[in-house]
Short mmCIF file of C-alpha atoms in Angstrom, two decimals:
data_model
loop_
_atom_site.label_atom_id
_atom_site.label_comp_id
_atom_site.label_asym_id
_atom_site.label_seq_id
_atom_site.Cartn_x
_atom_site.Cartn_y
_atom_site.Cartn_z
CA MET A 1 -0.01 -0.02 -0.19
CA ALA A 2 1.24 3.50 -0.90
CA ARG A 3 2.27 5.81 1.94
CA PRO A 4 0.11 8.85 2.33
CA LEU A 5 1.11 12.33 0.77
CA VAL A 6 1.74 15.46 2.56
CA PHE A 7 1.57 18.60 0.36
CA LEU A 8 3.44 21.52 1.59
CA ASP A 9 2.95 25.11 1.02
CA VAL A 10 5.90 27.51 1.84
CA ASP A 11 4.52 30.95 2.24
CA GLY A 12 2.10 30.87 5.40
CA PRO A 13 2.80 27.52 6.60
CA LEU A 14 6.64 27.51 6.71
CA ILE A 15 7.27 31.27 6.43
CA PRO A 16 4.95 32.93 8.45
CA PHE A 17 3.62 36.52 7.24
CA GLY A 18 0.92 38.95 7.89
CA ARG A 19 1.32 39.71 11.62
CA SER A 20 -0.06 43.20 12.54
CA ASP A 21 3.13 43.81 14.71
CA GLY A 22 5.72 42.56 12.19
CA GLN A 23 7.40 40.48 14.74
CA TYR A 24 8.39 36.90 13.82
CA PRO A 25 10.71 34.38 15.28
CA VAL A 26 14.00 34.31 13.82
CA PHE A 27 15.82 31.03 13.47
CA THR A 28 19.14 32.07 11.87
CA ASP A 29 21.00 35.14 11.45
CA THR A 30 23.02 33.89 8.53
CA ASP A 31 22.58 35.87 5.22
CA LEU A 32 20.33 33.55 3.25
CA GLY A 33 19.86 35.91 0.31
CA ASN A 34 16.27 36.16 1.33
CA PRO A 35 15.26 37.65 4.90
CA LEU A 36 12.00 35.73 4.86
CA LEU A 37 13.89 32.37 5.05
CA SER A 38 15.10 33.26 8.58
CA ARG A 39 11.62 32.66 9.70
CA ILE A 40 11.66 28.88 8.82
CA ASP A 41 11.79 26.73 12.04
CA PRO A 42 14.37 23.98 11.26
CA ALA A 43 12.60 21.87 13.90
CA LEU A 44 9.69 21.24 11.63
CA GLY A 45 11.72 19.14 9.11
CA PRO A 46 12.36 16.23 11.48
CA ARG A 47 8.73 16.41 12.60
CA LEU A 48 7.27 16.36 8.96
CA LEU A 49 9.73 13.54 8.29
CA ALA A 50 8.42 11.55 11.23
CA LEU A 51 4.88 11.55 9.78
CA GLY A 52 6.00 8.69 7.72
CA CYS A 53 4.49 10.16 4.47
CA ASP A 54 5.82 11.15 0.99
CA LEU A 55 6.35 14.98 1.19
CA VAL A 56 5.62 16.97 -1.89
CA TRP A 57 6.08 20.63 -2.47
CA ALA A 58 2.66 22.47 -3.42
CA THR A 59 3.90 25.99 -3.64
CA THR A 60 4.78 28.81 -5.92
CA TRP A 61 8.35 28.47 -4.82
CA LEU A 62 8.40 25.33 -7.15
CA ASP A 63 12.08 24.10 -7.65
CA GLU A 64 13.41 26.88 -5.41
CA ALA A 65 11.64 25.10 -2.50
CA ASN A 66 14.23 22.42 -2.89
CA GLU A 67 17.15 24.77 -3.29
CA CYS A 68 16.23 27.20 -0.56
CA VAL A 69 13.67 25.66 1.95
CA ALA A 70 14.50 22.02 2.12
CA PRO A 71 18.16 22.50 3.32
CA LEU A 72 16.84 24.75 6.14
CA LEU A 73 14.46 22.02 7.27
CA GLY A 74 16.88 19.14 6.78
CA LEU A 75 14.59 17.63 4.13
CA PRO A 76 15.90 15.79 0.96
CA PRO A 77 14.88 17.17 -2.50
CA LEU A 78 11.11 16.59 -2.75
CA PRO A 79 8.81 16.15 -5.69
CA VAL A 80 7.46 19.48 -6.95
CA LEU A 81 3.83 19.92 -8.23
CA ASP A 82 3.51 22.27 -11.31
CA PHE A 83 0.28 24.19 -11.48
CA PRO A 84 -1.52 25.35 -14.58
CA ASP A 85 -1.87 29.18 -14.68
CA ASP A 86 -5.71 29.03 -15.10
CA ASP A 87 -6.83 26.22 -12.58
CA ALA A 88 -8.85 28.31 -10.31
CA VAL A 89 -12.38 27.60 -11.35
CA GLY A 90 -15.65 27.84 -9.47
CA GLY A 91 -14.16 29.30 -6.28
CA LEU A 92 -11.60 26.45 -5.92
CA HIS A 93 -7.97 27.15 -4.93
CA TRP A 94 -5.82 27.11 -7.85
CA LYS A 95 -3.84 24.03 -6.29
CA THR A 96 -6.99 21.89 -5.45
CA ARG A 97 -7.58 20.04 -8.76
CA ARG A 98 -3.80 19.35 -9.25
CA ILE A 99 -3.29 17.95 -5.73
CA VAL A 100 -6.18 15.60 -6.15
CA GLU A 101 -4.95 14.52 -9.77
CA TYR A 102 -1.46 13.85 -8.26
CA ALA A 103 -2.76 11.82 -5.21
CA VAL A 104 -4.50 9.30 -7.44
CA GLY A 105 -6.77 8.18 -4.72
CA ARG A 106 -3.82 8.04 -2.09
CA PRO A 107 -4.56 9.34 1.39
CA PHE A 108 -3.20 12.88 1.67
CA VAL A 109 -2.71 15.92 3.91
CA TRP A 110 -2.62 19.22 2.23
CA ILE A 111 -1.00 21.98 4.44
CA ASP A 112 -1.93 25.46 3.40
CA ASP A 113 -2.94 28.91 4.49
CA GLU A 114 -5.54 29.35 1.86
CA THR A 115 -7.92 26.38 1.60
CA THR A 116 -11.61 26.96 1.95
CA ALA A 117 -14.84 25.09 2.39
CA ALA A 118 -15.21 24.99 -1.36
CA ASP A 119 -11.80 23.00 -1.63
CA ARG A 120 -12.91 20.64 1.19
CA SER A 121 -16.11 19.84 -0.47
CA TRP A 122 -14.57 19.46 -4.01
CA VAL A 123 -11.87 17.12 -2.57
CA ALA A 124 -14.59 15.18 -0.78
CA SER A 125 -16.67 14.56 -3.89
CA HIS A 126 -13.56 14.00 -6.33
CA HIS A 127 -11.00 12.11 -4.20
CA PRO A 128 -11.85 8.45 -3.39
CA GLY A 129 -9.26 8.26 -0.57
CA PRO A 130 -8.91 9.87 2.72
CA ALA A 131 -7.89 13.59 2.75
CA LEU A 132 -7.11 16.33 5.27
CA LEU A 133 -6.94 19.73 4.08
CA HIS A 134 -5.15 21.35 7.26
CA PRO A 135 -5.48 24.97 7.35
CA VAL A 136 -2.64 27.07 8.87
CA GLN A 137 -2.69 30.56 10.19
CA ALA A 138 -0.36 32.42 7.92
CA SER A 139 0.61 34.79 10.87
CA THR A 140 1.90 32.13 12.87
CA GLY A 141 2.77 29.32 10.40
CA LEU A 142 2.78 25.56 11.07
CA THR A 143 2.96 24.99 14.79
CA LEU A 144 3.71 21.83 16.84
CA ASP A 145 -0.04 21.55 17.52
CA ASP A 146 -0.56 21.50 13.81
CA VAL A 147 1.83 18.78 13.33
CA ALA A 148 0.37 16.80 16.28
CA THR A 149 -3.17 17.08 14.68
CA ILE A 150 -1.78 15.84 11.32
CA ALA A 151 0.05 13.02 13.03
CA ALA A 152 -3.08 11.91 14.93
CA TRP A 153 -5.21 12.05 11.76
CA LEU A 154 -2.44 9.89 10.12
CA GLY A 155 -2.47 7.49 12.98
CA VAL A 156 1.08 8.10 13.99
CA ALA A 157 0.61 10.12 17.13
#
C-alpha cells in the first residue's frame, strides 16, 4: 500500500507572514539571500519526516523550495507540483484540482493557509481516498499543535 502524501505550501505554513506587529521568530542570523527564510523553523523538518509520508512541495516556490527551503528543514529534495496558470475554477483554490490529480486516490494531507470550504467539498466529492486539508494561520505558520493534529489524523501520534 502506498504511503500517504503530505502536500506542503511554503508561504504561510513554513514562512509566516501578515502579523500586525511584524514580529516573527528568527531561527538564523545567517545571510540567506532572502530575509524571509530566517523565519523557517528547522525543527519542523524532522517532525514532518516523522509523519512517515511522502512529502511533496505544493507552492509557488516550485523548484526553489528544494534549493532554499528544504536544506533549512533538513529535508531531501522533494517532488514539486507544477500548476496550470488557469486552474482556479468555481471558487476552488488553484492548487486543488492538481493535488487531487497527483494523489490518484492515495490518502493525503494538504498543509496550506488558503484552503476553504469549497476546496474541502470538492476534494470530498472527487477524491476516493481519505484527505485532510489542514489550514494554517499564515501569521503564525505551522505549529507543533498543527503537526500533532496531522500526526493524529495519520494515526502516527
